[in-house]
CSV table of C-alpha atoms in Angstrom, one decimal:
chain,number,residue,atom,x,y,z
A,267,UNK,CA,70.2,31.5,-120.4
A,268,UNK,CA,73.5,31.7,-118.5
A,269,UNK,CA,73.7,28.0,-118.3
A,270,UNK,CA,73.1,27.7,-122.0
A,271,UNK,CA,75.8,30.3,-122.6
A,272,UNK,CA,78.3,28.3,-120.6
A,273,UNK,CA,77.3,25.1,-122.5
A,274,UNK,CA,77.7,26.9,-125.8
A,275,UNK,CA,81.2,28.2,-124.8
A,276,UNK,CA,82.3,24.7,-123.5
A,277,UNK,CA,81.0,23.0,-126.7
A,278,UNK,CA,82.7,25.6,-128.9
A,279,UNK,CA,86.0,25.2,-127.0
A,280,UNK,CA,85.9,21.4,-127.5
A,281,UNK,CA,85.0,21.7,-131.2
A,282,UNK,CA,87.8,24.2,-131.9
A,283,UNK,CA,90.3,22.3,-129.9
A,284,UNK,CA,89.7,19.2,-131.9
A,285,UNK,CA,89.6,21.0,-135.2
A,286,UNK,CA,92.9,22.7,-134.6
A,287,UNK,CA,94.4,19.3,-133.5
A,288,UNK,CA,93.4,17.8,-136.9
A,289,UNK,CA,94.5,20.9,-138.8
A,290,UNK,CA,97.9,21.0,-137.1
A,291,UNK,CA,98.5,17.3,-137.4
A,292,UNK,CA,98.5,17.8,-141.2
A,293,UNK,CA,97.9,14.2,-141.7
A,294,UNK,CA,98.5,13.1,-145.3
A,295,UNK,CA,98.8,9.3,-145.3
A,296,UNK,CA,100.7,9.1,-148.6
A,297,UNK,CA,103.2,11.8,-147.7
A,298,UNK,CA,103.8,10.2,-144.3
A,299,UNK,CA,104.2,6.8,-145.8
A,300,UNK,CA,106.8,8.0,-148.3
A,301,UNK,CA,108.6,9.9,-145.5
A,302,UNK,CA,108.6,6.8,-143.3
A,303,UNK,CA,109.9,4.6,-146.1
A,304,UNK,CA,112.6,7.1,-147.0
A,305,UNK,CA,113.8,7.4,-143.4
A,306,UNK,CA,113.8,3.6,-143.0
A,307,UNK,CA,115.9,3.1,-146.2
A,308,UNK,CA,118.4,5.8,-145.3
A,309,UNK,CA,118.9,4.9,-141.6
A,310,UNK,CA,119.5,2.1,-139.1
A,311,UNK,CA,116.3,1.1,-137.2
A,312,UNK,CA,117.3,2.9,-134.0
A,313,UNK,CA,118.0,6.1,-135.9
A,314,UNK,CA,114.8,5.8,-137.9
A,315,UNK,CA,112.8,5.3,-134.7
A,316,UNK,CA,114.4,8.4,-133.1
A,317,UNK,CA,113.7,10.5,-136.2
A,318,UNK,CA,110.1,9.4,-136.4
A,319,UNK,CA,109.4,9.8,-132.7
A,320,UNK,CA,110.8,13.3,-132.6
A,321,UNK,CA,108.0,14.5,-134.8
A,322,UNK,CA,104.7,15.6,-133.4
A,323,UNK,CA,102.7,13.5,-135.9
A,324,UNK,CA,100.6,10.6,-134.7
A,325,UNK,CA,101.2,8.6,-137.9
A,326,UNK,CA,105.0,8.9,-137.7
A,327,UNK,CA,104.8,7.9,-134.1
A,328,UNK,CA,102.8,4.8,-135.1
A,329,UNK,CA,105.4,4.0,-137.7
A,330,UNK,CA,108.1,4.2,-135.1
A,331,UNK,CA,106.2,1.8,-132.9
A,332,UNK,CA,105.8,-0.5,-135.9
A,333,UNK,CA,109.6,-0.5,-136.4
A,334,UNK,CA,110.0,-1.5,-132.7
A,335,UNK,CA,107.5,-4.3,-133.2
A,336,UNK,CA,108.8,-5.7,-136.5
A,337,UNK,CA,110.6,-8.6,-134.9
A,338,UNK,CA,107.5,-9.9,-133.1
A,339,UNK,CA,105.4,-12.9,-134.1
A,340,UNK,CA,102.2,-12.3,-136.0
A,341,UNK,CA,100.0,-12.6,-132.9
A,342,UNK,CA,102.2,-10.4,-130.8
A,343,UNK,CA,102.4,-7.9,-133.6
A,344,UNK,CA,98.6,-7.6,-133.7
A,345,UNK,CA,98.6,-7.3,-129.9
A,346,UNK,CA,101.1,-4.5,-130.1
A,347,UNK,CA,99.0,-2.7,-132.8
A,348,UNK,CA,95.8,-3.2,-130.7
A,349,UNK,CA,97.5,-1.7,-127.6
A,350,UNK,CA,98.9,1.2,-129.5
A,351,UNK,CA,95.5,1.9,-131.1
A,352,UNK,CA,93.7,1.7,-127.8
A,353,UNK,CA,96.1,4.1,-126.2
A,354,UNK,CA,96.0,6.7,-129.0
A,355,UNK,CA,92.3,6.5,-129.9
A,356,UNK,CA,91.4,7.1,-126.3
A,357,UNK,CA,93.6,10.3,-126.5
A,358,UNK,CA,91.8,11.3,-129.7
A,359,UNK,CA,88.4,10.8,-128.1
A,360,UNK,CA,89.2,12.9,-125.0
A,361,UNK,CA,86.5,15.5,-124.4
A,362,UNK,CA,84.1,13.8,-126.9
A,363,UNK,CA,81.8,12.4,-124.2
A,364,UNK,CA,81.5,16.0,-122.8
A,365,UNK,CA,80.4,17.2,-126.2
A,366,UNK,CA,77.9,14.4,-126.5
A,367,UNK,CA,76.5,15.3,-123.0
A,368,UNK,CA,76.2,19.0,-124.1
A,369,UNK,CA,74.3,17.9,-127.2
A,370,UNK,CA,71.8,16.1,-124.9
A,371,UNK,CA,71.7,18.8,-122.1
A,372,UNK,CA,71.2,22.0,-124.1
A,373,UNK,CA,67.8,21.2,-125.6
A,374,UNK,CA,66.6,20.0,-122.2
A,375,UNK,CA,67.8,23.3,-120.6
A,376,UNK,CA,65.9,25.1,-123.4
A,377,UNK,CA,62.8,23.2,-122.5
A,378,UNK,CA,63.3,24.0,-118.9
A,379,UNK,CA,63.4,27.6,-119.8
A,380,UNK,CA,60.2,27.1,-121.6
A,381,UNK,CA,58.6,25.6,-118.6
A,382,UNK,CA,59.9,28.5,-116.4
A,383,UNK,CA,58.5,31.0,-118.9
A,384,UNK,CA,55.1,29.3,-118.8
A,385,UNK,CA,55.2,29.3,-115.0
A,386,UNK,CA,55.8,33.0,-115.2
A,387,UNK,CA,52.8,33.4,-117.5
A,388,UNK,CA,50.6,31.4,-115.1
A,389,UNK,CA,51.7,33.5,-112.1
A,390,UNK,CA,50.7,36.7,-114.0
A,391,UNK,CA,47.3,35.1,-114.9
A,392,UNK,CA,46.7,33.8,-111.4
A,393,UNK,CA,47.6,37.2,-109.9
A,394,UNK,CA,44.8,38.8,-111.9
A,395,UNK,CA,47.1,40.3,-114.5
A,396,UNK,CA,45.4,38.7,-117.5
A,397,UNK,CA,45.0,42.1,-119.0
A,398,UNK,CA,48.7,42.9,-118.4
A,399,UNK,CA,49.9,42.1,-121.9
A,400,UNK,CA,53.5,43.3,-121.2
A,401,UNK,CA,53.9,40.7,-118.4
A,402,UNK,CA,52.3,38.0,-120.5
A,403,UNK,CA,54.5,38.7,-123.5
A,404,UNK,CA,57.6,38.7,-121.3
A,405,UNK,CA,56.8,35.2,-120.1
A,406,UNK,CA,56.1,34.0,-123.7
A,407,UNK,CA,59.3,35.6,-124.9
A,408,UNK,CA,61.3,33.9,-122.1
A,409,UNK,CA,59.8,30.6,-123.0
A,410,UNK,CA,60.5,30.9,-126.7
A,411,UNK,CA,64.0,32.4,-126.4
A,412,UNK,CA,65.4,29.6,-124.2
A,413,UNK,CA,63.9,26.9,-126.4
A,414,UNK,CA,65.4,28.4,-129.5
A,415,UNK,CA,68.8,29.0,-127.8
A,416,UNK,CA,68.9,25.4,-126.6
A,417,UNK,CA,68.2,24.1,-130.1
A,418,UNK,CA,70.6,26.7,-131.7
A,419,UNK,CA,73.4,25.4,-129.6
A,420,UNK,CA,72.6,21.7,-129.9
A,421,UNK,CA,72.2,21.5,-133.7
A,422,UNK,CA,75.7,22.8,-134.7
A,423,UNK,CA,77.2,20.7,-131.9
A,424,UNK,CA,75.5,17.6,-133.4
A,425,UNK,CA,76.9,18.3,-136.8
A,426,UNK,CA,80.4,18.9,-135.4
A,427,UNK,CA,80.3,15.8,-133.2
A,428,UNK,CA,79.5,13.6,-136.2
A,429,UNK,CA,82.3,15.3,-138.2
A,430,UNK,CA,84.8,14.9,-135.4
A,431,UNK,CA,83.8,11.3,-134.7
A,432,UNK,CA,84.3,10.5,-138.5
A,433,UNK,CA,87.8,12.2,-138.4
A,434,UNK,CA,88.8,10.2,-135.3
A,435,UNK,CA,87.7,6.9,-136.9
A,436,UNK,CA,89.5,7.8,-140.1
A,437,UNK,CA,92.7,8.6,-138.2
A,438,UNK,CA,92.4,5.3,-136.3
A,439,UNK,CA,92.3,3.5,-139.6
A,440,UNK,CA,95.3,5.5,-140.9
A,441,UNK,CA,97.2,4.6,-137.8
A,442,UNK,CA,96.5,0.9,-138.3
A,443,UNK,CA,97.4,1.1,-141.9
A,444,UNK,CA,100.7,2.9,-141.4
A,445,UNK,CA,101.6,0.5,-138.7
A,446,UNK,CA,101.0,-2.6,-140.9
A,447,UNK,CA,102.5,-1.0,-144.0
A,448,UNK,CA,105.7,-0.1,-142.0
A,449,UNK,CA,106.0,-3.6,-140.7
A,450,UNK,CA,105.6,-5.0,-144.2
A,451,UNK,CA,108.1,-2.5,-145.6
A,452,UNK,CA,110.7,-3.3,-143.0
A,453,UNK,CA,110.3,-7.1,-143.6
A,454,UNK,CA,110.9,-6.5,-147.3
A,455,UNK,CA,114.2,-4.7,-146.8
């Protein structure tokens, strides 16, 4: 049970860390796009880059990178976008493999607790304590509690893992979109 508790705490930490990241990023594509276009219209490229990079917003940082890359050829522009995406998506996916591992491990640990509980029951039975209902019920309870605990930890983590993966994919698409929109906007000016 202690190992399951540690898994639960670690999984909760990762989920809340990622949720707070997405909440505090306050990522609204349309608002960021209009802010970026306003900054580009009102400033020279170097000043616009400095203003966009000074913000703690992944989309505005992508727009700043796009302004830096606007002079590149089409192929080099796509390489620059791909490099930027790989770098930032890997940062977004940090700790997600641990969450996936916890989803796999916790039910197995619960089943291990079940096996240990059953072993306890067989020890009571083999010791001639078949009439000792208290010892038998203790083993059964141990088996059932760990199984339920393992599943109770894994199921919410599965749901949150899918939600967070969806948010990461959506943010990656927004990064790509703001990058390309910014390049297109800069070329029109």
